Tab-separated table of C-alpha atoms in Angstrom:
chain	number	residue	atom	x	y	z
A	18	ALA	CA	111.115	166.336	67.388
A	19	GLN	CA	109.071	165.467	64.496
A	20	THR	CA	110.577	165.713	61.690
A	21	VAL	CA	109.275	165.183	57.522
A	22	THR	CA	111.063	164.276	54.722
A	23	GLN	CA	110.630	165.458	51.102
A	24	SER	CA	113.340	163.728	49.161
A	25	GLN	CA	111.549	164.374	45.547
A	26	PRO	CA	111.629	168.972	45.260
A	27	GLU	CA	110.066	168.449	41.428
A	28	MET	CA	108.806	165.690	39.560
A	29	SER	CA	106.646	165.233	36.361
A	30	VAL	CA	104.479	163.096	35.075
A	31	GLN	CA	102.706	163.109	31.759
A	32	GLU	CA	99.213	163.195	30.981
A	33	ALA	CA	96.636	160.844	31.977
A	34	GLU	CA	100.071	157.988	33.776
A	35	THR	CA	100.268	157.239	37.614
A	36	VAL	CA	103.003	159.183	39.748
A	37	THR	CA	103.986	158.540	43.316
A	38	LEU	CA	105.290	160.923	45.460
A	39	SER	CA	107.051	160.218	47.890
A	40	CYS	CA	107.146	160.931	51.940
A	41	THR	CA	108.885	159.687	54.889
A	42	TYR	CA	108.291	161.331	58.527
A	43	ASP	CA	110.300	160.979	61.787
A	44	THR	CA	109.013	160.328	65.207
A	45	SER	CA	108.589	158.106	68.928
A	46	GLU	CA	104.119	158.862	68.919
A	47	ASN	CA	103.162	156.237	68.389
A	48	ASN	CA	99.316	158.081	68.025
A	49	TYR	CA	99.414	160.336	65.129
A	50	TYR	CA	97.778	161.897	61.971
A	51	LEU	CA	99.456	161.951	57.847
A	52	PHE	CA	98.323	164.292	55.109
A	53	TRP	CA	98.137	165.137	51.689
A	54	TYR	CA	98.079	168.946	51.203
A	55	LYS	CA	98.076	170.270	47.659
A	56	GLN	CA	98.941	174.078	46.824
A	57	PRO	CA	98.087	175.137	43.095
A	58	PRO	CA	99.072	177.882	41.203
A	59	SER	CA	96.039	179.872	42.713
A	60	ARG	CA	97.532	178.985	46.900
A	61	GLN	CA	94.948	178.068	47.993
A	62	MET	CA	95.520	175.243	50.013
A	63	ILE	CA	93.323	172.277	49.909
A	64	LEU	CA	93.606	169.238	52.016
A	65	VAL	CA	94.032	166.082	50.098
A	66	ILE	CA	93.615	162.538	51.808
A	67	ARG	CA	94.995	161.971	55.219
A	68	GLN	CA	95.721	158.883	57.580
A	69	GLU	CA	95.336	157.652	60.993
A	70	ALA	CA	98.243	155.751	62.335
A	71	TYR	CA	96.010	153.494	63.808
A	72	LYS	CA	94.610	152.085	60.567
A	73	GLN	CA	96.066	149.790	58.911
A	74	GLN	CA	93.737	149.822	55.290
A	75	ASN	CA	95.680	152.800	53.223
A	76	ALA	CA	93.251	155.784	52.631
A	77	THR	CA	91.646	156.761	48.951
A	78	GLU	CA	90.152	159.448	47.696
A	79	ASN	CA	88.599	158.923	44.397
A	80	ARG	CA	92.533	159.126	41.982
A	81	PHE	CA	95.200	159.424	44.962
A	82	SER	CA	95.907	156.971	47.337
A	83	VAL	CA	98.703	156.325	49.607
A	84	ASN	CA	101.302	153.709	50.694
A	85	PHE	CA	101.693	153.849	54.329
A	86	GLN	CA	104.495	151.538	55.629
A	87	LYS	CA	104.671	152.182	59.398
A	88	ALA	CA	107.830	150.458	60.299
A	89	ALA	CA	109.162	152.031	57.678
A	90	LYS	CA	107.429	155.997	58.747
A	91	SER	CA	106.764	155.940	54.567
A	92	PHE	CA	104.149	157.786	53.618
A	93	SER	CA	104.055	157.635	49.815
A	94	LEU	CA	100.599	159.759	47.898
A	95	LYS	CA	100.023	157.769	43.875
A	96	ILE	CA	98.192	160.178	41.603
A	97	SER	CA	96.625	157.654	38.784
A	98	ASP	CA	95.166	158.418	35.599
A	99	SER	CA	96.973	161.930	36.606
A	100	GLN	CA	95.322	165.066	35.244
A	101	LEU	CA	96.252	168.782	34.657
A	102	GLY	CA	94.954	170.007	36.737
A	103	ASP	CA	96.532	168.149	39.339
A	104	THR	CA	99.926	169.887	38.841
A	105	ALA	CA	100.791	172.050	42.225
A	106	MET	CA	102.634	171.349	45.468
A	107	TYR	CA	102.802	168.887	47.256
A	108	PHE	CA	102.980	168.785	50.664
A	109	CYS	CA	103.175	166.420	53.408
A	110	ALA	CA	102.077	166.886	56.753
A	111	PHE	CA	102.615	165.164	60.550
A	112	MET	CA	100.349	165.611	63.799
A	113	LYS	CA	100.699	163.902	66.285
A	114	GLY	CA	97.383	162.153	68.180
A	115	GLY	CA	95.647	162.956	71.565
A	116	GLY	CA	94.735	167.093	71.708
A	117	ALA	CA	97.722	168.461	69.539
A	118	ASN	CA	97.030	170.350	66.806
A	119	ASN	CA	100.532	171.758	64.961
A	120	LEU	CA	101.479	170.427	61.852
A	121	PHE	CA	105.151	169.647	60.487
A	122	PHE	CA	105.411	170.247	56.960
A	123	GLY	CA	107.733	168.898	54.979
A	124	THR	CA	109.584	170.774	51.919
A	125	GLY	CA	107.213	170.062	49.010
A	126	THR	CA	107.132	168.595	45.727
A	127	ARG	CA	106.225	170.646	43.250
A	128	LEU	CA	104.459	168.289	40.513
A	129	THR	CA	103.717	169.283	36.891
A	130	VAL	CA	101.595	167.399	34.568
A	131	ILE	CA	102.412	167.393	31.168
A	132	PRO	CA	100.493	167.115	28.744
B	18	ASP	CA	82.550	174.379	53.210
B	19	VAL	CA	84.879	176.096	55.422
B	20	LYS	CA	86.165	179.952	54.184
B	21	VAL	CA	89.035	180.925	55.542
B	22	THR	CA	89.895	184.522	54.332
B	23	GLN	CA	92.902	186.733	54.532
B	24	SER	CA	92.847	190.642	54.410
B	25	SER	CA	95.207	190.766	50.969
B	26	ARG	CA	96.477	188.678	49.050
B	27	TYR	CA	99.681	190.880	48.755
B	28	LEU	CA	101.577	193.496	50.968
B	29	VAL	CA	104.205	195.832	50.708
B	30	LYS	CA	105.980	197.291	53.736
B	31	ARG	CA	109.073	199.841	54.563
B	32	THR	CA	111.437	197.846	57.283
B	33	GLY	CA	110.411	198.914	60.179
B	34	GLU	CA	106.631	199.421	59.928
B	35	LYS	CA	104.452	197.735	61.774
B	36	VAL	CA	102.504	195.292	60.065
B	37	PHE	CA	99.008	193.591	60.512
B	38	LEU	CA	98.270	190.553	58.949
B	39	GLU	CA	94.119	189.695	59.008
B	40	CYS	CA	92.397	185.805	58.703
B	41	VAL	CA	89.023	185.295	58.700
B	42	GLN	CA	87.186	182.454	59.373
B	43	ASP	CA	82.899	181.486	59.264
B	44	MET	CA	82.870	177.878	60.486
B	45	ASP	CA	83.352	178.525	64.092
B	46	HIS	CA	86.870	177.041	64.615
B	47	GLU	CA	88.327	176.233	67.906
B	48	ASN	CA	92.137	176.308	66.556
B	49	MET	CA	93.310	179.268	64.467
B	50	PHE	CA	96.762	179.345	62.898
B	51	TRP	CA	99.647	181.065	61.468
B	52	TYR	CA	101.958	179.766	58.787
B	53	ARG	CA	104.712	181.016	57.221
B	54	GLN	CA	106.000	179.616	53.741
B	55	ASP	CA	109.563	179.914	52.126
B	56	PRO	CA	110.857	177.548	48.706
B	57	GLY	CA	112.790	174.928	50.654
B	58	LEU	CA	111.122	175.578	53.756
B	59	GLY	CA	107.838	174.215	53.419
B	60	LEU	CA	105.428	175.809	56.125
B	61	ARG	CA	106.439	176.600	59.725
B	62	LEU	CA	104.217	177.726	62.192
B	63	ILE	CA	104.651	180.592	63.582
B	64	TYR	CA	101.633	181.065	66.417
B	65	PHE	CA	97.798	179.275	67.212
B	66	SER	CA	95.177	180.345	69.270
B	67	TYR	CA	93.243	177.166	70.132
B	68	ASP	CA	90.648	179.711	71.801
B	69	VAL	CA	89.903	183.709	72.055
B	70	LYS	CA	92.068	185.666	73.461
B	71	MET	CA	94.476	182.542	74.545
B	72	LYS	CA	97.430	181.860	72.131
B	73	GLU	CA	100.693	179.298	71.977
B	74	LYS	CA	104.025	179.861	69.990
B	75	GLY	CA	105.001	177.958	66.902
B	76	ASP	CA	108.068	176.366	65.607
B	77	ILE	CA	109.399	180.287	65.122
B	78	PRO	CA	107.712	183.044	66.925
B	79	GLU	CA	110.083	185.660	67.448
B	80	GLY	CA	109.919	188.887	65.462
B	81	TYR	CA	106.340	188.434	65.703
B	82	SER	CA	103.434	188.905	68.208
B	83	VAL	CA	99.735	187.236	67.492
B	84	SER	CA	96.092	189.076	68.889
B	85	ARG	CA	92.806	186.752	68.676
B	86	GLU	CA	89.840	188.715	70.109
B	87	LYS	CA	86.833	187.463	68.972
B	88	LYS	CA	86.806	183.750	67.433
B	89	GLU	CA	86.464	184.362	64.036
B	90	ARG	CA	89.268	186.257	63.710
B	91	PHE	CA	92.690	185.803	64.175
B	92	SER	CA	95.993	188.730	63.583
B	93	LEU	CA	99.735	188.233	62.640
B	94	ILE	CA	101.459	191.960	63.782
B	95	LEU	CA	105.221	192.038	62.897
B	96	GLU	CA	105.990	195.113	65.006
B	97	SER	CA	108.784	196.000	63.113
B	98	ALA	CA	109.332	194.297	59.738
B	99	SER	CA	112.183	193.161	58.978
B	100	THR	CA	113.121	191.356	55.310
B	101	ASN	CA	113.818	188.421	56.355
B	102	GLN	CA	110.151	188.633	57.100
B	103	THR	CA	109.615	188.423	53.355
B	104	SER	CA	107.857	185.888	52.988
B	105	MET	CA	104.392	183.911	52.512
B	106	TYR	CA	101.908	183.553	55.635
B	107	LEU	CA	99.224	181.508	55.580
B	108	CYS	CA	96.414	181.523	57.861
B	109	ALA	CA	94.029	178.058	58.910
B	110	SER	CA	91.852	176.946	60.522
B	111	SER	CA	90.338	173.620	62.404
B	112	ARG	CA	87.403	172.185	64.760
B	113	GLN	CA	89.082	170.986	68.466
B	114	GLY	CA	89.072	167.600	68.129
B	115	VAL	CA	89.559	167.907	64.486
B	116	LYS	CA	92.537	166.876	62.859
B	117	THR	CA	92.529	168.641	59.935
B	118	GLN	CA	92.889	172.081	59.270
B	119	TYR	CA	91.711	173.829	56.375
B	120	PHE	CA	93.836	177.222	54.600
B	121	GLY	CA	93.213	180.645	53.557
B	122	PRO	CA	94.540	181.556	50.128
B	123	GLY	CA	97.453	183.247	51.889
B	124	THR	CA	99.270	187.138	52.018
B	125	ARG	CA	102.537	187.639	49.475
B	126	LEU	CA	104.277	190.054	52.078
B	127	LEU	CA	107.078	191.604	50.941
B	128	VAL	CA	109.081	193.895	53.426
B	129	LEU	CA	111.666	196.880	51.165
């Protein structure tokens, strides 16, 4: 079974600073996908970024980037120039490759951006 | 933009009641999912469907059933609600072969 671990239940960061959220996962698969989802206080879950395991290059989306360490099974999210709108729950998620559609989620990290 | 809507944002029901949670997506997605979200547990998959009238159990299907009569609509049914089903329920959809799922706003269900 796949497990996803987020060891930081809560974090805070000053506005305009950089913060890194950690995520580790356990799988015997070689082909898989990793995701970071954001859930603001309004509750709509939004995709932040995704990474295909076969890609060595780390994914980036504007101020969001990941550090994907396949051997260590680590997938951290870096948020640069934090903004008040980044305040949210962040979930790391795993999906097997091929025809699989199931997402396995971590327990989430609540991030607060302090003005 | 993909739009996934859920019939209620908040719902209060009594123990033993039959409860229907509705989810509709407007992007012709083949796959639809129901999750429940609990503090400290993240999201857990209850059921998913990859086509009309098709369904697969997720990690925690006990006490739930689903219905998918039309491609755009996926219903979660609590046959006899219990207090331990008090939770946030999230619906999601995705296109077959595309790994990204799109989520609805969630329904917070309280069972008294």
